Amino acid sequence: MSATFPPLARRLDGLQSSAIRDLLKLTSRADIISLAGGLPDAELMPRDRIAVAADAALSDRSRLQYTESPGWGPLRDVLAARESARLSRAVPVEEIFVTHGSQQALSLLSEVLLDPGALVVVEDPAYVGALQVFRAAGARIVAVPLDAEGMRLDVLRELLATGERPAVVHTVSNFHNPGGVTLSPERRRDLANLAEQYGFWVIEDDPYGELWFDRPSPEPVAAYSPNVIRLSSASKILAPTLRAGWMIAPVQVCRGVELLKQGADLCGSALTQQITADLLSDTEWLTAHVDSVRQVYGTRAKALVDAVRARFGDRVSSTDAAGGMFVWAEFTDGTDAQALLARALEFGVAYVPGNAFAVSTDYTHSMRLCFTTSDAATLDEAVARLAKAHAATPAQP
Amino acid sequence: MSATFPPLARRLDGLQSSAIRDLLKLTSRADIISLAGGLPDAELMPRDRIAVAADAALSDRSRLQYTESPGWGPLRDVLAARESARLSRAVPVEEIFVTHGSQQALSLLSEVLLDPGALVVVEDPAYVGALQVFRAAGARIVAVPLDAEGMRLDVLRELLATGERPAVVHTVSNFHNPGGVTLSPERRRDLANLAEQYGFWVIEDDPYGELWFDRPSPEPVAAYSPNVIRLSSASKILAPTLRAGWMIAPVQVCRGVELLKQGADLCGSALTQQITADLLSDTEWLTAHVDSVRQVYGTRAKALVDAVRARFGDRVSSTDAAGGMFVWAEFTDGTDAQALLARALEFGVAYVPGNAFAVSTDYTHSMRLCFTTSDAATLDEAVARLAKAHAATPAQP
């Protein structure tokens, strides 16, 4: 008799492989310019500096051994210093927890903070990695739409006024994936106040905050309240291969996450965590490195947005791309972005249709465009192809 | 209002930090010889070879990027070749899934294979990392005792005869942690047959199989049936910092684990996985390296067992330590190992009392002794201190 696995079929409902991931498999053809990806540019990652750090890290055999579940001590120390500066208070090392990418923080937090059926508020459109985790935890999910200033707190307030009591509100506060927008300083303070007033947790998911182009990101939501758990990561500024994410949270939350981490995978890698500590603490080098990444991404973002505006005019409205990795663009002429995709692929360009990120709204006319891995000329060519595909598509009813 | 986390208090019941971990914090004093640890010896880890591999790995920028959830392709290829040899069949790469240490495989498998309340059979004494995961999954746990030939299948058969139907039977097939014993070839075949007859999964947890001292470990249980999911790891033969575990499982199980891995932490590190692939595929070097680890551990194991037998005679019965990292020893004179520990610490030696691994039996008189991180003379001194502590302790009623 074959062994069976009863829970799997049910879990597949909540855990479908993301549409984006499936699309990426289709768009790796060499003749397609992909704006569909969501990866930082490997050419900008500090390979040589990582190699020096790896060599230095291996001088000490303790870095070959198992390490502590909350993370390699020297990395936690560096993060505590960085976050103290970011949050304008002395963050003790006990409030720093290193995870295997910030996705693991989301996953472990959802186990610590959520009962099945608990209400989780997400943004619409949403970061799909968070959606996947909250759905797997059996949460009831309500979406609050974004506008140009980030999460619409008026809609959140209406929800609270109906008596709904979220356990968690999740926000990508800076340069939203996929929405491109940043939560305004006023809304940050207001969101923190609502969290304290109604007793919910805010998970401030901030992988992109350092990738600002014109002016630094606003103070974190976490600067306004201890009810805010802040997540960040080395993946977008250094390299995803380090698998170094982190969480700043009250000690009792860290303690709960620690118990779960022991069961999940015991601990992280002292080698990659020491490399991360080395690079993050080399502040002069780091400043220059992150500046150069900002400059390249900023140039690409501008090239993409300019091309969209030049070729589509008022038929497309797009975000400004003030930082991060993504532009969110919406057809104002009724074009169905999902329907256009097949034609776009024929013309040699790919993007992710908005409905891949939809929670309550369907974002039929929207698309996410990633500008990180193509140069300005290629981005312009991509938009030219998209314009041809659009012109070749019969007008929508 | 402070945010709360309702699930946490409940989860703490199932997820207590292991008694071993707490004990380790107490026993790191310099004047204590610890046999309580469970770590491989960092001095034997191939630091220089890892440094060469790290440098080579960083020659290709793809190793800085996110990688596939089931693992870095070249590592899966190497593992498929190794496991094909181990299992005497062609193992396709689709049946290989790389995890963040084999603890992550246990954790993700428990989510894929277990409904809350599902019956899981473990060994008694048990590997606590597995117990922790199965308890967190809400499984009903029944323990089957070990004897010198491993899991007592007569007890498992009795359980099945009462109508009990496990979803999973977990076994540490080689050099059990903490029990020290190895499942005999006859029982391997019989366990695989029972799995097929009754339709349950066997999780064959095998981190120690290559650390044999006198003769190679028997054919894996997984060689006898597709109902067996085999786990192994680079932590004990190379270095834990690589965080490279793996699972060999039917494709549909791998697919379920892949969906969960995406939510859990997206993917592993292409850097540490490429280092692992490099070392595992350098077969001439690997053979010599693993031989040298075997030789050192074999010498230490013999020193420990000889010292126990010389100093305690028939007051202690211990396993032979034919491989792995642990000796399981039982006082035959009624000594309470938990009670003795406080006195042992005074005399400068630490071990883990058997009750830390107990499921149904309490193992009051047993202890786990780890021989990996002390040389022969230190191990002899440790046992001398233990004998003094024992002599200074009033006889038990």
CSV table of N, CA, C and O in Angstrom, one decimal, chain A residues 1 3-5 7 10-12 15 17 21 39-40 42-43 45 47 51 58-59 61 63-66 100 103-104 107 111-112 114-115 133 196 198 201 227 235-236 240-241 243 252 259-260 262-265 267-271, chain B residues 1 3-5 7 10-12 15 17 21 39-40 42 45 47 51 58-59 61 63-66 100 103-104 111-112 114-115 133 196-198 200-201 227 235-236 240-241 243 252 259-260 262-265 267-271:
chain,number,residue,atom,x,y,z
A,1,MET,N,0.9,-1.2,0.0
A,1,MET,CA,0.0,0.0,0.0
A,1,MET,C,0.9,1.2,0.0
A,1,MET,O,1.8,1.3,0.8
A,3,ALA,N,2.0,4.9,0.8
A,3,ALA,CA,1.7,5.9,1.9
A,3,ALA,C,1.0,7.1,1.2
A,3,ALA,O,1.2,7.4,0.1
A,4,THR,N,0.2,7.8,2.0
A,4,THR,CA,-0.5,8.9,1.5
A,4,THR,C,-0.1,10.2,2.3
A,4,THR,O,0.6,10.1,3.2
A,5,PHE,N,-0.6,11.3,1.8
A,5,PHE,CA,-0.3,12.5,2.6
A,5,PHE,C,-1.6,13.4,2.6
A,5,PHE,O,-1.7,14.2,1.7
A,7,PRO,N,-2.8,15.9,4.4
A,7,PRO,CA,-2.9,17.3,4.5
A,7,PRO,C,-2.5,18.0,3.2
A,7,PRO,O,-2.9,19.2,3.0
A,10,ARG,N,-5.2,19.6,0.7
A,10,ARG,CA,-5.8,20.8,1.3
A,10,ARG,C,-4.9,22.0,1.3
A,10,ARG,O,-5.3,23.1,1.0
A,11,ARG,N,-3.6,21.7,1.7
A,11,ARG,CA,-2.7,22.8,1.8
A,11,ARG,C,-2.4,23.4,0.4
A,11,ARG,O,-2.1,24.6,0.3
A,12,LEU,N,-2.5,22.7,-0.6
A,12,LEU,CA,-2.3,23.2,-1.9
A,12,LEU,C,-3.2,24.4,-2.3
A,12,LEU,O,-2.8,25.3,-3.0
A,15,LEU,N,-1.6,27.3,-0.8
A,15,LEU,CA,-0.1,27.4,-1.1
A,15,LEU,C,0.2,27.2,-2.6
A,15,LEU,O,1.2,26.5,-2.9
A,17,SER,N,1.8,27.6,-5.9
A,17,SER,CA,3.0,28.3,-6.4
A,17,SER,C,2.6,29.6,-7.0
A,17,SER,O,1.6,29.7,-7.7
A,21,ARG,N,6.1,33.2,-10.2
A,21,ARG,CA,7.2,32.2,-10.4
A,21,ARG,C,6.9,31.4,-11.7
A,21,ARG,O,7.9,31.1,-12.4
A,39,LEU,N,14.2,40.4,-9.2
A,39,LEU,CA,15.6,40.1,-8.6
A,39,LEU,C,16.4,41.4,-8.7
A,39,LEU,O,16.4,42.1,-9.7
A,40,PRO,N,17.3,41.5,-7.7
A,40,PRO,CA,18.3,42.6,-7.8
A,40,PRO,C,19.3,42.1,-8.9
A,40,PRO,O,19.4,41.0,-9.2
A,42,ALA,N,22.6,41.0,-10.3
A,42,ALA,CA,23.8,40.3,-9.7
A,42,ALA,C,25.1,41.0,-10.1
A,42,ALA,O,26.1,40.9,-9.4
A,43,GLU,N,25.0,41.7,-11.2
A,43,GLU,CA,26.3,42.5,-11.7
A,43,GLU,C,26.6,43.6,-10.7
A,43,GLU,O,27.8,44.0,-10.7
A,45,MET,N,26.2,43.2,-7.4
A,45,MET,CA,26.5,42.7,-6.1
A,45,MET,C,28.0,42.6,-5.8
A,45,MET,O,28.8,42.4,-6.7
A,47,ARG,N,30.8,41.1,-5.3
A,47,ARG,CA,31.4,39.8,-5.3
A,47,ARG,C,32.8,39.8,-4.7
A,47,ARG,O,33.1,39.0,-3.8
A,51,ALA,N,34.1,38.0,-1.3
A,51,ALA,CA,35.2,37.0,-1.3
A,51,ALA,C,36.2,37.3,-0.2
A,51,ALA,O,36.7,36.4,0.5
A,58,LEU,N,36.6,32.7,7.5
A,58,LEU,CA,37.1,31.4,7.7
A,58,LEU,C,38.3,31.3,8.5
A,58,LEU,O,38.9,30.2,8.7
A,59,SER,N,38.9,32.4,8.9
A,59,SER,CA,40.1,32.4,9.8
A,59,SER,C,39.7,31.9,11.1
A,59,SER,O,40.6,31.4,11.9
A,61,ARG,N,37.5,29.1,13.3
A,61,ARG,CA,36.8,27.9,13.1
A,61,ARG,C,35.4,27.9,13.8
A,61,ARG,O,34.6,27.1,13.4
A,63,ARG,N,33.2,29.8,13.1
A,63,ARG,CA,32.3,30.1,12.0
A,63,ARG,C,31.9,28.9,11.2
A,63,ARG,O,31.1,29.1,10.2
A,64,LEU,N,32.5,27.8,11.4
A,64,LEU,CA,32.1,26.5,10.8
A,64,LEU,C,31.1,25.8,11.5
A,64,LEU,O,30.4,24.9,11.0
A,65,GLN,N,30.9,26.1,12.8
A,65,GLN,CA,30.1,25.4,13.7
A,65,GLN,C,28.6,25.8,13.6
A,65,GLN,O,28.3,26.8,13.0
A,66,TYR,N,27.7,25.1,14.3
A,66,TYR,CA,26.4,25.5,14.5
A,66,TYR,C,26.5,26.9,15.3
A,66,TYR,O,27.4,27.1,16.0
A,100,HIS,N,16.5,33.6,8.1
A,100,HIS,CA,17.0,33.1,6.8
A,100,HIS,C,16.3,33.8,5.7
A,100,HIS,O,15.4,33.3,5.0
A,103,GLN,N,11.8,36.6,4.5
A,103,GLN,CA,10.7,35.7,4.3
A,103,GLN,C,10.5,34.7,5.5
A,103,GLN,O,9.4,34.5,6.0
A,104,GLN,N,11.6,34.3,6.1
A,104,GLN,CA,11.5,33.4,7.3
A,104,GLN,C,11.0,34.2,8.5
A,104,GLN,O,10.2,33.6,9.3
A,107,SER,N,7.3,34.1,8.1
A,107,SER,CA,6.8,32.8,8.3
A,107,SER,C,6.7,32.4,9.8
A,107,SER,O,5.7,32.0,10.3
A,111,GLU,N,3.4,32.2,12.7
A,111,GLU,CA,3.1,31.2,13.6
A,111,GLU,C,3.0,31.7,15.1
A,111,GLU,O,2.2,31.1,15.9
A,112,VAL,N,3.8,32.7,15.4
A,112,VAL,CA,3.8,33.2,16.8
A,112,VAL,C,2.6,34.0,17.0
A,112,VAL,O,2.0,34.0,18.1
A,114,LEU,N,-0.4,34.5,15.1
A,114,LEU,CA,-1.7,34.2,14.5
A,114,LEU,C,-2.3,32.9,14.9
A,114,LEU,O,-1.7,31.9,14.7
A,115,ASP,N,-3.5,33.0,15.4
A,115,ASP,CA,-4.4,31.8,15.5
A,115,ASP,C,-5.1,31.6,14.1
A,115,ASP,O,-5.3,32.6,13.4
A,133,VAL,N,2.2,33.3,3.2
A,133,VAL,CA,2.4,32.9,4.6
A,133,VAL,C,1.1,33.0,5.4
A,133,VAL,O,0.8,32.2,6.2
A,196,GLU,N,-1.5,51.0,18.6
A,196,GLU,CA,-1.6,51.1,20.1
A,196,GLU,C,-3.0,51.2,20.6
A,196,GLU,O,-3.4,50.7,21.6
A,198,TYR,N,-5.8,50.1,19.2
A,198,TYR,CA,-6.6,48.9,19.0
A,198,TYR,C,-5.8,47.7,19.4
A,198,TYR,O,-6.4,46.6,19.3
A,201,TRP,N,-0.6,44.3,16.1
A,201,TRP,CA,0.8,44.3,15.7
A,201,TRP,C,0.9,44.9,14.2
A,201,TRP,O,0.0,44.5,13.4
A,227,ASN,N,4.6,48.5,19.2
A,227,ASN,CA,3.7,47.5,18.6
A,227,ASN,C,4.1,47.2,17.1
A,227,ASN,O,3.5,46.4,16.5
A,235,SER,N,19.5,41.2,1.3
A,235,SER,CA,19.4,40.7,-0.1
A,235,SER,C,19.4,41.7,-1.1
A,235,SER,O,19.9,41.5,-2.2
A,236,LYS,N,18.8,42.9,-0.9
A,236,LYS,CA,18.6,43.9,-1.9
A,236,LYS,C,19.8,44.8,-2.0
A,236,LYS,O,20.1,45.5,-3.0
A,240,PRO,N,21.4,38.2,-2.2
A,240,PRO,CA,20.5,37.2,-1.6
A,240,PRO,C,21.2,35.9,-1.2
A,240,PRO,O,20.7,35.3,-0.3
A,241,THR,N,22.3,35.6,-1.7
A,241,THR,CA,23.0,34.3,-1.3
A,241,THR,C,23.4,34.3,0.1
A,241,THR,O,23.6,33.2,0.7
A,243,ARG,N,21.4,35.1,2.5
A,243,ARG,CA,20.2,34.7,3.2
A,243,ARG,C,20.2,35.3,4.6
A,243,ARG,O,19.9,34.6,5.6
A,252,GLN,N,9.9,39.5,24.0
A,252,GLN,CA,9.0,38.3,24.1
A,252,GLN,C,8.6,37.7,22.8
A,252,GLN,O,8.4,36.5,22.6
A,259,LEU,N,12.0,29.9,19.7
A,259,LEU,CA,11.6,28.5,19.9
A,259,LEU,C,11.1,27.8,18.6
A,259,LEU,O,11.4,26.7,18.3
A,260,LEU,N,10.5,28.6,17.8
A,260,LEU,CA,10.0,28.1,16.5
A,260,LEU,C,11.2,27.9,15.5
A,260,LEU,O,11.2,27.0,14.7
A,262,GLN,N,14.2,27.0,16.3
A,262,GLN,CA,14.9,25.8,16.7
A,262,GLN,C,14.3,24.6,16.0
A,262,GLN,O,14.9,23.7,15.5
A,263,GLY,N,12.9,24.6,15.9
A,263,GLY,CA,12.3,23.5,15.2
A,263,GLY,C,12.3,23.6,13.7
A,263,GLY,O,12.4,22.6,13.0
A,264,ALA,N,12.3,24.8,13.2
A,264,ALA,CA,12.3,25.0,11.8
A,264,ALA,C,13.6,24.7,11.1
A,264,ALA,O,13.6,24.0,10.0
A,265,ASP,N,14.7,25.1,11.7
A,265,ASP,CA,16.0,24.8,11.0
A,265,ASP,C,17.2,25.0,12.0
A,265,ASP,O,18.4,25.1,11.5
A,267,CYS,N,19.3,26.8,13.3
A,267,CYS,CA,20.1,28.1,13.3
A,267,CYS,C,20.5,28.4,11.8
A,267,CYS,O,20.4,27.6,10.9
A,268,GLY,N,21.0,29.6,11.7
A,268,GLY,CA,21.5,30.0,10.4
A,268,GLY,C,23.0,29.7,10.2
A,268,GLY,O,23.6,28.9,11.0
A,269,SER,N,23.6,30.2,9.2
A,269,SER,CA,25.0,30.0,8.9
A,269,SER,C,25.9,31.1,9.5
A,269,SER,O,25.8,32.2,9.1
A,270,ALA,N,26.8,30.7,10.4
A,270,ALA,CA,27.8,31.6,10.9
A,270,ALA,C,28.7,32.2,9.9
A,270,ALA,O,29.1,33.3,10.0
A,271,LEU,N,28.9,31.4,8.8
A,271,LEU,CA,29.8,31.9,7.7
A,271,LEU,C,29.1,33.1,7.0
A,271,LEU,O,29.6,34.2,6.9
B,1,MET,N,-2.8,50.5,23.9
B,1,MET,CA,-2.9,49.1,24.3
B,1,MET,C,-1.8,48.2,23.6
B,1,MET,O,-1.5,48.4,22.5
B,3,ALA,N,0.0,45.2,21.9
B,3,ALA,CA,-0.5,44.0,21.1
B,3,ALA,C,-0.2,42.8,21.9
B,3,ALA,O,0.7,42.7,22.7
B,4,THR,N,-1.0,41.7,21.6
B,4,THR,CA,-0.8,40.5,22.3
B,4,THR,C,-0.5,39.4,21.3
B,4,THR,O,-0.5,39.6,20.1
B,5,PHE,N,-0.1,38.2,21.8
B,5,PHE,CA,0.1,37.1,20.8
B,5,PHE,C,-0.5,35.9,21.4
B,5,PHE,O,0.2,35.1,22.1
B,7,PRO,N,-1.5,32.9,20.3
B,7,PRO,CA,-1.1,31.5,20.1
B,7,PRO,C,0.2,31.2,20.9
B,7,PRO,O,0.5,30.0,21.1
B,10,ARG,N,0.2,29.0,24.2
B,10,ARG,CA,-0.2,27.6,24.0
B,10,ARG,C,1.0,26.9,23.3
B,10,ARG,O,1.3,25.7,23.6
B,11,ARG,N,1.6,27.5,22.3
B,11,ARG,CA,2.6,26.9,21.6
B,11,ARG,C,3.8,26.5,22.5
B,11,ARG,O,4.5,25.6,22.2
B,12,LEU,N,4.0,27.3,23.5
B,12,LEU,CA,5.1,27.1,24.4
B,12,LEU,C,5.0,25.7,25.0
B,12,LEU,O,6.0,25.0,25.3
B,15,LEU,N,6.6,23.4,22.6
B,15,LEU,CA,7.8,23.9,22.0
B,15,LEU,C,8.8,24.4,23.1
B,15,LEU,O,9.4,25.4,22.9
B,17,SER,N,12.0,25.0,24.9
B,17,SER,CA,13.4,25.0,24.6
B,17,SER,C,13.9,23.7,25.2
B,17,SER,O,13.6,23.3,26.3
B,21,ARG,N,19.6,22.1,25.6
B,21,ARG,CA,20.1,23.4,25.2
B,21,ARG,C,20.3,24.3,26.5
B,21,ARG,O,21.3,24.9,26.7
B,39,LEU,N,27.9,18.5,19.4
B,39,LEU,CA,28.4,19.1,18.2
B,39,LEU,C,29.6,18.3,17.6
B,39,LEU,O,30.3,17.7,18.4
B,40,PRO,N,29.7,18.3,16.3
B,40,PRO,CA,30.9,17.8,15.7
B,40,PRO,C,32.1,18.7,16.1
B,40,PRO,O,31.9,19.8,16.5
B,42,ALA,N,34.9,21.2,15.6
B,42,ALA,CA,35.3,22.2,14.6
B,42,ALA,C,36.7,22.0,14.1
B,42,ALA,O,37.0,22.4,13.0
B,45,MET,N,36.9,20.1,11.0
B,45,MET,CA,36.2,20.6,9.8
B,45,MET,C,37.2,21.1,8.8
B,45,MET,O,38.2,21.8,9.1
B,47,ARG,N,38.4,23.5,7.0
B,47,ARG,CA,38.4,24.9,6.8
B,47,ARG,C,39.1,25.3,5.5
B,47,ARG,O,38.6,26.1,4.7
B,51,ALA,N,37.5,27.1,2.2
B,51,ALA,CA,38.0,28.5,1.7
B,51,ALA,C,38.3,28.4,0.2
B,51,ALA,O,37.9,29.4,-0.5
B,58,LEU,N,32.6,31.9,-5.8
B,58,LEU,CA,32.4,33.3,-6.1
B,58,LEU,C,32.9,33.8,-7.4
B,58,LEU,O,32.7,34.9,-7.8
B,59,SER,N,33.5,32.9,-8.2
B,59,SER,CA,33.9,33.2,-9.6
B,59,SER,C,32.6,33.4,-10.5
B,59,SER,O,32.7,34.1,-11.5
B,61,ARG,N,28.8,34.9,-10.7
B,61,ARG,CA,27.9,35.8,-10.0
B,61,ARG,C,26.5,35.1,-9.8
B,61,ARG,O,25.7,35.6,-9.0
B,63,ARG,N,26.0,32.7,-8.3
B,63,ARG,CA,26.0,32.1,-6.9
B,63,ARG,C,25.7,33.2,-5.9
B,63,ARG,O,25.7,32.9,-4.7
B,64,LEU,N,25.6,34.4,-6.3
B,64,LEU,CA,25.2,35.5,-5.4
B,64,LEU,C,23.7,35.7,-5.3
B,64,LEU,O,23.2,36.4,-4.4
B,65,GLN,N,23.0,35.2,-6.3
B,65,GLN,CA,21.6,35.5,-6.6
B,65,GLN,C,20.7,34.5,-5.8
B,65,GLN,O,21.2,33.6,-5.2
B,66,TYR,N,19.4,34.8,-5.7
B,66,TYR,CA,18.4,33.8,-5.2
B,66,TYR,C,18.6,32.5,-6.1
B,66,TYR,O,19.0,32.6,-7.2
B,100,HIS,N,17.6,23.5,4.6
B,100,HIS,CA,18.5,24.3,5.4
B,100,HIS,C,18.9,23.5,6.6
B,100,HIS,O,18.3,23.7,7.7
B,103,GLN,N,17.1,19.4,9.8
B,103,GLN,CA,16.0,19.8,10.6
B,103,GLN,C,14.9,20.5,9.8
B,103,GLN,O,13.7,20.3,10.1
B,104,GLN,N,15.3,21.3,8.8
B,104,GLN,CA,14.2,21.9,8.0
B,104,GLN,C,13.4,20.8,7.2
B,104,GLN,O,12.2,21.0,7.0
B,111,GLU,N,4.7,19.2,8.1
B,111,GLU,CA,3.6,20.0,7.6
B,111,GLU,C,2.9,19.3,6.4
B,111,GLU,O,1.7,19.4,6.2
B,112,VAL,N,3.7,18.7,5.6
B,112,VAL,CA,3.2,18.1,4.4
B,112,VAL,C,2.5,16.8,4.7
B,112,VAL,O,1.4,16.4,4.1
B,114,LEU,N,1.5,15.5,7.9
B,114,LEU,CA,0.7,15.3,9.2
B,114,LEU,C,-0.5,16.2,9.3
B,114,LEU,O,-0.3,17.4,9.2
B,115,ASP,N,-1.6,15.6,9.6
B,115,ASP,CA,-2.8,16.4,10.1
B,115,ASP,C,-2.6,16.5,11.6
B,115,ASP,O,-2.1,15.6,12.2
B,133,VAL,N,9.4,19.0,16.5
B,133,VAL,CA,8.7,19.2,15.3
B,133,VAL,C,7.3,18.5,15.3
B,133,VAL,O,6.3,19.1,14.9
B,196,GLU,N,4.9,-0.6,3.7
B,196,GLU,CA,4.1,-0.9,2.5
B,196,GLU,C,2.8,-1.6,2.8
B,196,GLU,O,1.7,-1.3,2.3
B,197,GLN,N,2.9,-2.5,3.8
B,197,GLN,CA,1.7,-3.3,4.1
B,197,GLN,C,0.6,-2.4,4.8
B,197,GLN,O,-0.6,-2.5,4.5
B,198,TYR,N,1.1,-1.4,5.6
B,198,TYR,CA,0.1,-0.6,6.4
B,198,TYR,C,0.0,0.8,5.8
B,198,TYR,O,-0.8,1.6,6.3
B,200,PHE,N,2.2,3.5,5.6
B,200,PHE,CA,2.7,4.6,6.3
B,200,PHE,C,4.0,5.1,5.7
B,200,PHE,O,4.6,4.3,4.9
B,201,TRP,N,4.4,6.3,6.0
B,201,TRP,CA,5.7,6.8,5.6
B,201,TRP,C,6.8,6.5,6.7
B,201,TRP,O,6.5,6.6,7.9
B,227,ASN,N,8.2,4.0,0.1
B,227,ASN,CA,7.5,4.6,1.2
B,227,ASN,C,8.5,5.2,2.3
B,227,ASN,O,8.1,5.8,3.3
B,235,SER,N,26.4,18.4,7.7
B,235,SER,CA,26.8,19.0,9.0
B,235,SER,C,27.8,18.2,9.7
B,235,SER,O,28.8,18.7,10.3
B,236,LYS,N,27.7,16.8,9.7
B,236,LYS,CA,28.5,16.0,10.5
B,236,LYS,C,29.8,15.6,9.8
B,236,LYS,O,30.8,15.2,10.4
B,240,PRO,N,28.6,22.3,9.9
B,240,PRO,CA,27.2,22.8,10.0
B,240,PRO,C,27.0,24.2,9.4
B,240,PRO,O,25.9,24.5,9.0
B,241,THR,N,28.0,25.0,9.3
B,241,THR,CA,27.8,26.3,8.7
B,241,THR,C,27.3,26.3,7.3
B,241,THR,O,26.8,27.3,6.8
B,243,ARG,N,24.9,24.6,6.4
B,243,ARG,CA,23.4,24.5,6.5
B,243,ARG,C,22.9,23.7,5.3
B,243,ARG,O,21.9,24.1,4.7
B,252,GLN,N,6.1,13.7,-5.7
B,252,GLN,CA,5.0,14.4,-5.2
B,252,GLN,C,5.2,15.0,-3.8
B,252,GLN,O,4.7,16.0,-3.4
B,259,LEU,N,6.5,23.8,-2.2
B,259,LEU,CA,5.5,24.9,-2.0
B,259,LEU,C,5.7,25.5,-0.5
B,259,LEU,O,5.6,26.7,-0.3
B,260,LEU,N,5.9,24.6,0.4
B,260,LEU,CA,6.1,25.1,1.8
B,260,LEU,C,7.4,25.8,2.0
B,260,LEU,O,7.5,26.8,2.7
B,262,GLN,N,8.9,27.7,-0.2
B,262,GLN,CA,8.8,29.0,-0.7
B,262,GLN,C,8.2,30.0,0.3
B,262,GLN,O,8.7,31.1,0.5
B,263,GLY,N,7.2,29.5,1.1
B,263,GLY,CA,6.7,30.4,2.2
B,263,GLY,C,7.6,30.4,3.3
B,263,GLY,O,7.7,31.5,4.0
B,264,ALA,N,8.4,29.4,3.6
B,264,ALA,CA,9.2,29.3,4.8
B,264,ALA,C,10.4,30.2,4.7
B,264,ALA,O,10.8,30.9,5.6
B,265,ASP,N,11.1,30.2,3.6
B,265,ASP,CA,12.3,31.0,3.4
B,265,ASP,C,12.8,31.2,2.0
B,265,ASP,O,13.9,31.6,1.7
B,267,CYS,N,14.3,30.1,-0.5
B,267,CYS,CA,15.4,29.3,-1.1
B,267,CYS,C,16.6,29.3,-0.1
B,267,CYS,O,16.6,30.1,0.8
B,268,GLY,N,17.5,28.4,-0.4
B,268,GLY,CA,18.8,28.4,0.3
B,268,GLY,C,19.8,29.3,-0.3
B,268,GLY,O,19.5,30.1,-1.2
B,269,SER,N,21.1,29.1,0.1
B,269,SER,CA,22.2,29.9,-0.3
B,269,SER,C,22.9,29.2,-1.4
B,269,SER,O,23.5,28.1,-1.2
B,270,ALA,N,23.0,29.8,-2.6
B,270,ALA,CA,23.7,29.2,-3.7
B,270,ALA,C,25.2,29.1,-3.4
B,270,ALA,O,25.9,28.2,-3.9
B,271,LEU,N,25.7,30.0,-2.6
B,271,LEU,CA,27.1,30.0,-2.2
B,271,LEU,C,27.4,28.8,-1.3
B,271,LEU,O,28.3,28.0,-1.7
